[in-house]
Coordinates of C-alpha atoms in Angstrom, one line a residue:
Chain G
X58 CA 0.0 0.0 0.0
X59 CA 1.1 3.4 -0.8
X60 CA 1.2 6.1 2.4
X61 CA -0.7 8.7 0.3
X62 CA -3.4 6.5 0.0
X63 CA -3.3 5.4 3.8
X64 CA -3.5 7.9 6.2
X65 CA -1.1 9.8 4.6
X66 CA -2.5 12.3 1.9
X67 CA -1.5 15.7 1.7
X68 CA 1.2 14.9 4.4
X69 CA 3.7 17.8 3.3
X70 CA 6.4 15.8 4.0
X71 CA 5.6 13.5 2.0
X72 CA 5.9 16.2 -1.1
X73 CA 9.3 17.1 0.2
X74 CA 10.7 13.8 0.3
X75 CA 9.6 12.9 -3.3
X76 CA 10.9 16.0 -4.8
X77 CA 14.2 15.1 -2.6
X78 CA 14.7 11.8 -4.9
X79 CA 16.4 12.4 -8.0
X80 CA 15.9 10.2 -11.0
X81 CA 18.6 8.8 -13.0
X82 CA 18.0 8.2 -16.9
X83 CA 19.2 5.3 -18.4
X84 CA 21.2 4.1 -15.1
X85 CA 22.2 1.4 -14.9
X86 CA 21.3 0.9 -18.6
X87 CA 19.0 2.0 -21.2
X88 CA 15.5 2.7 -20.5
X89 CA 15.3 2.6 -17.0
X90 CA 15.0 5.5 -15.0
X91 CA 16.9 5.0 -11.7
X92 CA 15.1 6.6 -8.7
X93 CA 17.9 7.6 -6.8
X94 CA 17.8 8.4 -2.5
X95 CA 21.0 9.6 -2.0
X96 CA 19.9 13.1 -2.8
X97 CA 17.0 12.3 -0.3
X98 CA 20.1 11.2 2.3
X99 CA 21.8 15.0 1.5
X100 CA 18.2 16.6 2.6
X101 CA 18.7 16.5 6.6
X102 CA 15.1 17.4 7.2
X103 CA 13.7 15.2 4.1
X104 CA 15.6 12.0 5.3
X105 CA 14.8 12.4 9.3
X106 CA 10.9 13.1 7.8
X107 CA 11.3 9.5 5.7
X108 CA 12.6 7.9 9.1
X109 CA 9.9 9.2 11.2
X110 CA 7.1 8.6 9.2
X111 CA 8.3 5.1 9.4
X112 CA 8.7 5.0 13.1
X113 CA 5.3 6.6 13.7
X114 CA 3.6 3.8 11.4
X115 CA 5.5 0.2 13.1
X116 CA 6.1 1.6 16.8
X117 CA 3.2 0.0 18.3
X118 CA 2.8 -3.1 16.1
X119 CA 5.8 -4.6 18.5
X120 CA 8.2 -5.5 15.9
X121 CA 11.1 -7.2 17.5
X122 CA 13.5 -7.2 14.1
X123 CA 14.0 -5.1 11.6
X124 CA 15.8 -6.4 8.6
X125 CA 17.5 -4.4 5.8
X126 CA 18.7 -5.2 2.2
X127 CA 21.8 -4.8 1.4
X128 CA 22.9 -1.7 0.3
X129 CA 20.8 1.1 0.3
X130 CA 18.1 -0.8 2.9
X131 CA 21.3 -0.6 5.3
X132 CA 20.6 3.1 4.8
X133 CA 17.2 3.3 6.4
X134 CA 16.3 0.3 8.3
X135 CA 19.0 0.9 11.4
X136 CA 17.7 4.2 12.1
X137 CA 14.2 3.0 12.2
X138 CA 15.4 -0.3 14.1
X139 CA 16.7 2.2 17.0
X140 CA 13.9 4.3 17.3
X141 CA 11.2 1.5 17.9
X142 CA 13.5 -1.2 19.8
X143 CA 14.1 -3.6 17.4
X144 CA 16.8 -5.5 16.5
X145 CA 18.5 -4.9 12.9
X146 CA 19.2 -7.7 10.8
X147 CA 21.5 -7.3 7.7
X148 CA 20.0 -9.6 4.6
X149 CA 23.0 -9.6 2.4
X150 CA 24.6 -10.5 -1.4
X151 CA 26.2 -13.9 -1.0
X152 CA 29.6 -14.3 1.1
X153 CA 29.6 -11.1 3.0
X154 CA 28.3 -12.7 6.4
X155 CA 30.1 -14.7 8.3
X156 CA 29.4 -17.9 10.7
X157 CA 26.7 -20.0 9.2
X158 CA 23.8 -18.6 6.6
X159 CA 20.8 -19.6 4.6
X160 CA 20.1 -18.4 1.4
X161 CA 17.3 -17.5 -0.7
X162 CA 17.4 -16.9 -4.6
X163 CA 15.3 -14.8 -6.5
X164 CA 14.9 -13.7 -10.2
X165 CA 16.7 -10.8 -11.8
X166 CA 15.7 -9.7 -15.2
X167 CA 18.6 -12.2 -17.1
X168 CA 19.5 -14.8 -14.5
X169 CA 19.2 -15.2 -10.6
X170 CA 20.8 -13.9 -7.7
X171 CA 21.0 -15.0 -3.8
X172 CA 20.5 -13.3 -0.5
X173 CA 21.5 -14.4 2.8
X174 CA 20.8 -14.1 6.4
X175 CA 22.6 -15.5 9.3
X176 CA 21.0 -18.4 11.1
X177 CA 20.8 -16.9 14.6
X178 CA 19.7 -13.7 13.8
X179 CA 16.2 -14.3 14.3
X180 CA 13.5 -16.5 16.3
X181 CA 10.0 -18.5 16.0
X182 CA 8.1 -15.7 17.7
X183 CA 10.2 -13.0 16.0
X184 CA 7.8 -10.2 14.3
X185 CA 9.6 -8.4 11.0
X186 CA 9.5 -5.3 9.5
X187 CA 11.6 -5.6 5.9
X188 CA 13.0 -2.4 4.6
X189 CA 14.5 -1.5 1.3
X190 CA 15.0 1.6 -0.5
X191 CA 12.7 0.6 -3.9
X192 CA 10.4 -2.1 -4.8
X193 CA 10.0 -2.8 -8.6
X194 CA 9.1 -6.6 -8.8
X195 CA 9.0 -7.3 -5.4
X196 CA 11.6 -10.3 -5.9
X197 CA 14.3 -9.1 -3.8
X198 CA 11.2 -8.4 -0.8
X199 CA 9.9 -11.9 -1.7
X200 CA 13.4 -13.8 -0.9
X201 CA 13.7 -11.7 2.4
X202 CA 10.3 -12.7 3.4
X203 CA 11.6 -16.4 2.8
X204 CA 13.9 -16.1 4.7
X205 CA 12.6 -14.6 7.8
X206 CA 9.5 -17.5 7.5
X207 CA 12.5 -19.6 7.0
X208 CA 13.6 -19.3 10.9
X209 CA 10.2 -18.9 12.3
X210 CA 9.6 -15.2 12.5
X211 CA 6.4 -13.4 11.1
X212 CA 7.0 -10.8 8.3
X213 CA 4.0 -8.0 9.3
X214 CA 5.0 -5.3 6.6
X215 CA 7.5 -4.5 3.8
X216 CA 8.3 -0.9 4.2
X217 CA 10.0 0.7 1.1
X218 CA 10.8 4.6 0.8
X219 CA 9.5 3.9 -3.2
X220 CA 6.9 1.9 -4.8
X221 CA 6.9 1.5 -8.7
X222 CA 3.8 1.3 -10.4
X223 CA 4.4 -2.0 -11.2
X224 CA 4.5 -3.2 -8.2
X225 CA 0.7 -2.4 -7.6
X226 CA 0.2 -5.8 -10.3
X227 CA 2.1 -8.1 -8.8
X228 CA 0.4 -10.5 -5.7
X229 CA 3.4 -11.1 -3.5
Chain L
X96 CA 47.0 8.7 17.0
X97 CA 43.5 6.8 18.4
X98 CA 41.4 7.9 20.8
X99 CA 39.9 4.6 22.7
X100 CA 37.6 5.6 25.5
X101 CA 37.8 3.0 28.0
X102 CA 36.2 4.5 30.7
X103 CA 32.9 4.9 29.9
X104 CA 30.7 1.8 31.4
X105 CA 29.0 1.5 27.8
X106 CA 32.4 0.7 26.1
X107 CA 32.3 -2.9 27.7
X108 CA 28.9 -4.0 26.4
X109 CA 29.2 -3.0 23.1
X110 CA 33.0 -4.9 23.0
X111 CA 31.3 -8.4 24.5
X112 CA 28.9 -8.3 21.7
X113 CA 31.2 -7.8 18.6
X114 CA 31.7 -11.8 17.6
X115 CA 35.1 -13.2 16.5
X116 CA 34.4 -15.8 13.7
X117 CA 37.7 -17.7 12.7
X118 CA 39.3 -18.1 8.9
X119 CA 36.7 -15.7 7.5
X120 CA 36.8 -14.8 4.3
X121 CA 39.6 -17.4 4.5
X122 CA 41.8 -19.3 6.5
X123 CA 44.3 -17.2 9.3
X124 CA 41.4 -14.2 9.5
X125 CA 39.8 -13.3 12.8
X126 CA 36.7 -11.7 11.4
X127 CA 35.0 -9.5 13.3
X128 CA 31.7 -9.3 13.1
X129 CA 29.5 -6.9 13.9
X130 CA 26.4 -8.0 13.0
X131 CA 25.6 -9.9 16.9
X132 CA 25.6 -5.9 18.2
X133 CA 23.1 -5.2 15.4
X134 CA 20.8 -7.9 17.4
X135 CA 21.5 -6.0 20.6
X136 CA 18.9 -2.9 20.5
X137 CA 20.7 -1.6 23.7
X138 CA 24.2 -2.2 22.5
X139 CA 23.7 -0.2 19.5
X140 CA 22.1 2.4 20.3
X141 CA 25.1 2.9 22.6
X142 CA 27.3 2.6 19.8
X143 CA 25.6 5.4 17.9
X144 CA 25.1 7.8 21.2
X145 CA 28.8 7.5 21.9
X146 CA 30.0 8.9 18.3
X147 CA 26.2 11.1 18.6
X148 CA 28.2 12.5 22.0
X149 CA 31.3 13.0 20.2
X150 CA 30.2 15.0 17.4
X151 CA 26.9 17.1 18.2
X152 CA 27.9 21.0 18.3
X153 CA 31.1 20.3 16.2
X154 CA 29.6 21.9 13.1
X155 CA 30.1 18.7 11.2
X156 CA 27.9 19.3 8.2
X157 CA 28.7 15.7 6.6
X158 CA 29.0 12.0 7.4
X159 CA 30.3 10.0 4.9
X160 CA 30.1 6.0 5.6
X161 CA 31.8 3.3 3.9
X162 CA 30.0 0.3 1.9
X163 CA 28.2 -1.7 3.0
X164 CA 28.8 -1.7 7.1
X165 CA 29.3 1.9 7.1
X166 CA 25.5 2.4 5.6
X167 CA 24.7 1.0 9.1
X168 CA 26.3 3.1 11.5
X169 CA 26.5 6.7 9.6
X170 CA 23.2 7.8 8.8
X171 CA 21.8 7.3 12.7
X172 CA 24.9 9.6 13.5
X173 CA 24.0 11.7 10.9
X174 CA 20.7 12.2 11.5
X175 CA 21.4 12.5 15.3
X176 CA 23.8 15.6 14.9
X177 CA 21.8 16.9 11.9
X178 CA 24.2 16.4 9.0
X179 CA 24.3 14.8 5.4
X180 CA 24.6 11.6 4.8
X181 CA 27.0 10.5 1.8
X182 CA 27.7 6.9 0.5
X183 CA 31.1 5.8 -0.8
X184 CA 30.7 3.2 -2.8
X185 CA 32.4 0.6 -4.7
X186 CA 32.2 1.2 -8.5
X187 CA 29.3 1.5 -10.7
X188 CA 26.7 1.5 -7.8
X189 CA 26.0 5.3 -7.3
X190 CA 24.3 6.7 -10.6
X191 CA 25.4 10.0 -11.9
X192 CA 28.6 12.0 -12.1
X193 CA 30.9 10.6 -9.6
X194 CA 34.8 10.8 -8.9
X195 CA 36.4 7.6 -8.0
X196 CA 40.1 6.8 -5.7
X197 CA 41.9 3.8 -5.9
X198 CA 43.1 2.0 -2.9
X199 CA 45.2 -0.8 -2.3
X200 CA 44.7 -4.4 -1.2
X201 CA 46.6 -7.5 0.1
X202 CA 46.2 -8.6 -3.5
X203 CA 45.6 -5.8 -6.6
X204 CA 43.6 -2.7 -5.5
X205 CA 39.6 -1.3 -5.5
X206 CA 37.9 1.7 -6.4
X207 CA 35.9 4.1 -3.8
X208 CA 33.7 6.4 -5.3
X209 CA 31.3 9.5 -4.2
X210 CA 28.8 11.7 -6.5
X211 CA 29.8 15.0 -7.5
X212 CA 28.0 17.3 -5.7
X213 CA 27.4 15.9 -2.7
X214 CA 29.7 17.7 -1.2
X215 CA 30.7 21.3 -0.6
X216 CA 33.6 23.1 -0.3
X217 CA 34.1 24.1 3.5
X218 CA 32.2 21.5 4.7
X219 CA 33.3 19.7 7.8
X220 CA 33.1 15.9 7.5
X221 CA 33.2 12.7 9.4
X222 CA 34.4 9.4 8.1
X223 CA 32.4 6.5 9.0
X224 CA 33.5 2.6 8.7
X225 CA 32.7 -0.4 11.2
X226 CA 36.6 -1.3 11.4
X227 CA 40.1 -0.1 10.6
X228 CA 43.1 -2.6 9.7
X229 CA 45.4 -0.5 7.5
X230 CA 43.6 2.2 6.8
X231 CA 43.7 2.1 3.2
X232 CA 40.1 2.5 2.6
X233 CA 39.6 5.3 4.6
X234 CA 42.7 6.8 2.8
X235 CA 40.5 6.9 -0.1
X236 CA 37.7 8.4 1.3
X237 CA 39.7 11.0 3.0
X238 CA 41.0 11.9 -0.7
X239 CA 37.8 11.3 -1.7
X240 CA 36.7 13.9 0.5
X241 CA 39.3 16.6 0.2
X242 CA 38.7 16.7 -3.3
X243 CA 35.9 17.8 -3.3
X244 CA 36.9 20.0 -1.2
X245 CA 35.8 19.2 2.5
X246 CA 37.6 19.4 5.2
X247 CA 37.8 16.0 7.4
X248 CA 37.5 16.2 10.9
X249 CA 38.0 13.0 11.8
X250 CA 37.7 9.1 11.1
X251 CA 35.3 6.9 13.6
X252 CA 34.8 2.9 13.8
X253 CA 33.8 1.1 15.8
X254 CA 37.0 -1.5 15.9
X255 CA 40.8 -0.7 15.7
X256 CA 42.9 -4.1 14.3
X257 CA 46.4 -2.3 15.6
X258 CA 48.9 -5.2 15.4
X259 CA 48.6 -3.5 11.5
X260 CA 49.6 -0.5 12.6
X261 CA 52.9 -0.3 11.8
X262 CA 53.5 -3.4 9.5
X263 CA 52.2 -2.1 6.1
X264 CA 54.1 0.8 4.0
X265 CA 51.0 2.7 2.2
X266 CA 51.5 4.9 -0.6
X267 CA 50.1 7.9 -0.6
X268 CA 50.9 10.3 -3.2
X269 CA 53.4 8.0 -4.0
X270 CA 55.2 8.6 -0.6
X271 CA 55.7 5.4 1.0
X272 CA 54.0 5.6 4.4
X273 CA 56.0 4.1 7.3
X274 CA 55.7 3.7 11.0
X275 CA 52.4 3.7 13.2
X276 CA 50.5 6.3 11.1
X277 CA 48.0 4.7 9.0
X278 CA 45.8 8.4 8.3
X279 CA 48.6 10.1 7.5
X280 CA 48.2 12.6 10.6
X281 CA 44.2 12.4 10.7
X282 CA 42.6 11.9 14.0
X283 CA 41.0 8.7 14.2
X284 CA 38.5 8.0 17.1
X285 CA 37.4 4.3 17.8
X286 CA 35.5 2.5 20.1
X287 CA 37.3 -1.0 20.8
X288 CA 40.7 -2.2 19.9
X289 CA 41.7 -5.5 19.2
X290 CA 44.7 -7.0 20.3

């Protein structure tokens, strides 16, 4: 669901933070236009609006874990981790986390890719917020969900600073 | 030169959750790993309020953090002492006009790169990484900072490796670097050291 049409509409900050992301054409090739946060991360007020509106939503649905995608959900999920309690887990490209891991693929446009958590970051009983950056497909979401079910905990929301329209399509 | 604040009570919890895992990313390296203090909601947030306590009311306008574990410490300070937060990446991730530094490793070297523009000239800025060894990527994100023309203040992790310290001669410039000074004069403030 989209905040502007939940609770959200005509938030002003909400305004600020979407003219705060800066789209990238033909990045990172032809014919797609990149939505890009880091100018959202240069916009103090913009990016503590983005983490707030987050907290204010998932503080009282008593989420123990917060888990982030690698990179850019690395960017957002810690801040929003700390401000409600949780613990933040790191879901990451193969080989980067040490000590023993399970893994989940998922489809990319030409081929498939991997993430990875580490077995002993989370519990049965565990409730999870995932946060990214951007959801297009929603494949990258759907492996972290897997994941997360994977070790017992219950996903209760996806949380992503953008939504493409495409993703509106697509039953996850 | 290293700070390492020992006194304050926090300093001790955040150390006894850091996790050593043995010959990772191969055989004869102590990893460590950071991610059990992620799991620790207390732990970390002492982590952050620590740097947070260190840096409020310095005029420090930027925090820069190094990919991928710096993403997870730098924006919280950021955002706590009301600064930017810039990613240094490693190539072809950030989109755009970006300026890149190279930087050596044990074997062949990597690239560090930042956006144009994302920084000003005069701005005061704060380097960001979950650990130091030899310093060599925070090297390139010193250049990377001073050319565009920021001044950094100083460097902050979490973890000092100092038995590297003085056994690695860094260029820089092409100068070889030798003795204890891995930041070529830079202050660099951490929070544990391992031995």
């Amino acid at each position: 669901m989209f905040a502007a049409e939940n609770g959200l509409k005509g938030d002003p900050r909400l305004e600020a933070i979407s003219q705060a992301i800066r789209v990238v054409p033909h990045f990172p090739k032809k014919g797609i236009m990149f939505q890009d946060i880091t100018t959202l991360l240069l916009d103090h007020k913009a990016f503590q609006d983005t983490v707030d509106i987050f907290v204010d939503r998932y503080r009282n649905m008593d989420i123990s874990v917060v888990a982030g995608i690698e990179a850019r959900g690395f960017m957002f999920g810690p801040s929003i981790a700390l401000a409600i309690g949780a613990k933040f887990v790191p879901l990451r490209k193969p080989k980067k986390l040490p000590g023993k891991v399970i893994c989940e693929e998922y489809e990319l446009e030409y081929g498939t890719d991997c993430l990875e958590m580490q077995v002993d970051a989370v519990q049965p009983g565990d409730r999870a917020l995932i946060v990214d950056d951007l959801v297009a497909t929603g494949g990258t979401l759907s492996a972290a969900i897997r994941l997360l079910e994977r070790m017992g905990a219950q996903v209760v929301e996806c949380g992503c600073v953008v939504g493409l329209p495409e993703v509106k399509v697509i039953d996850t | 030169m290293s700070a390492v604040i020992d006194e304050d009570p926090r300093v001790n919890g955040i150390k006894t959750k850091i996790r050593v895992v043995p010959d990772f990313p191969k055989p004869g390296i102590m990893f460590q790993d950071i991610t059990t203090l992620l799991l620790d909601p207390k732990a970390f947030k002492d982590t952050v309020d620590l740097f947070v306590e260190r840096y409020k009311g310095r005029n420090i306008s930027v925090v820069a953090g190094i990919e991928a574990r710096g993403f997870i410490f730098g924006p919280p300070i950021a955002l706590a002492i009301g600064a930017k937060f810039v990613p240094l990446r490693k190539p072809k991730k950030l989109p755009g006009e970006v300026i890149s530094e190279e930087y050596t490793l044990e074997y062949g070297s990597d690239c560090l790169e930042m956006h144009v523009g994302a920084v000003d000239k005069g701005e005061c800025a704060l380097v960001v990484d979950d650990l130091i060894a030899t310093g060599g990527t925070l090297c390139a994100a010193m250049n990377l900072l001073e050319r565009a023309g920021a001044e950094v203040v100083e460097c902050a992790c979490l973890i000092e490796l100092p038995e590297l310290k003085a056994s690695h001669l860094l260029p820089y410039h092409g100068y070889p670097l030798l003795g204890r000074d891995r930041l070529h004069g830079k202050p660099l403030y951490v929070l544990v050291e391992y031995l």
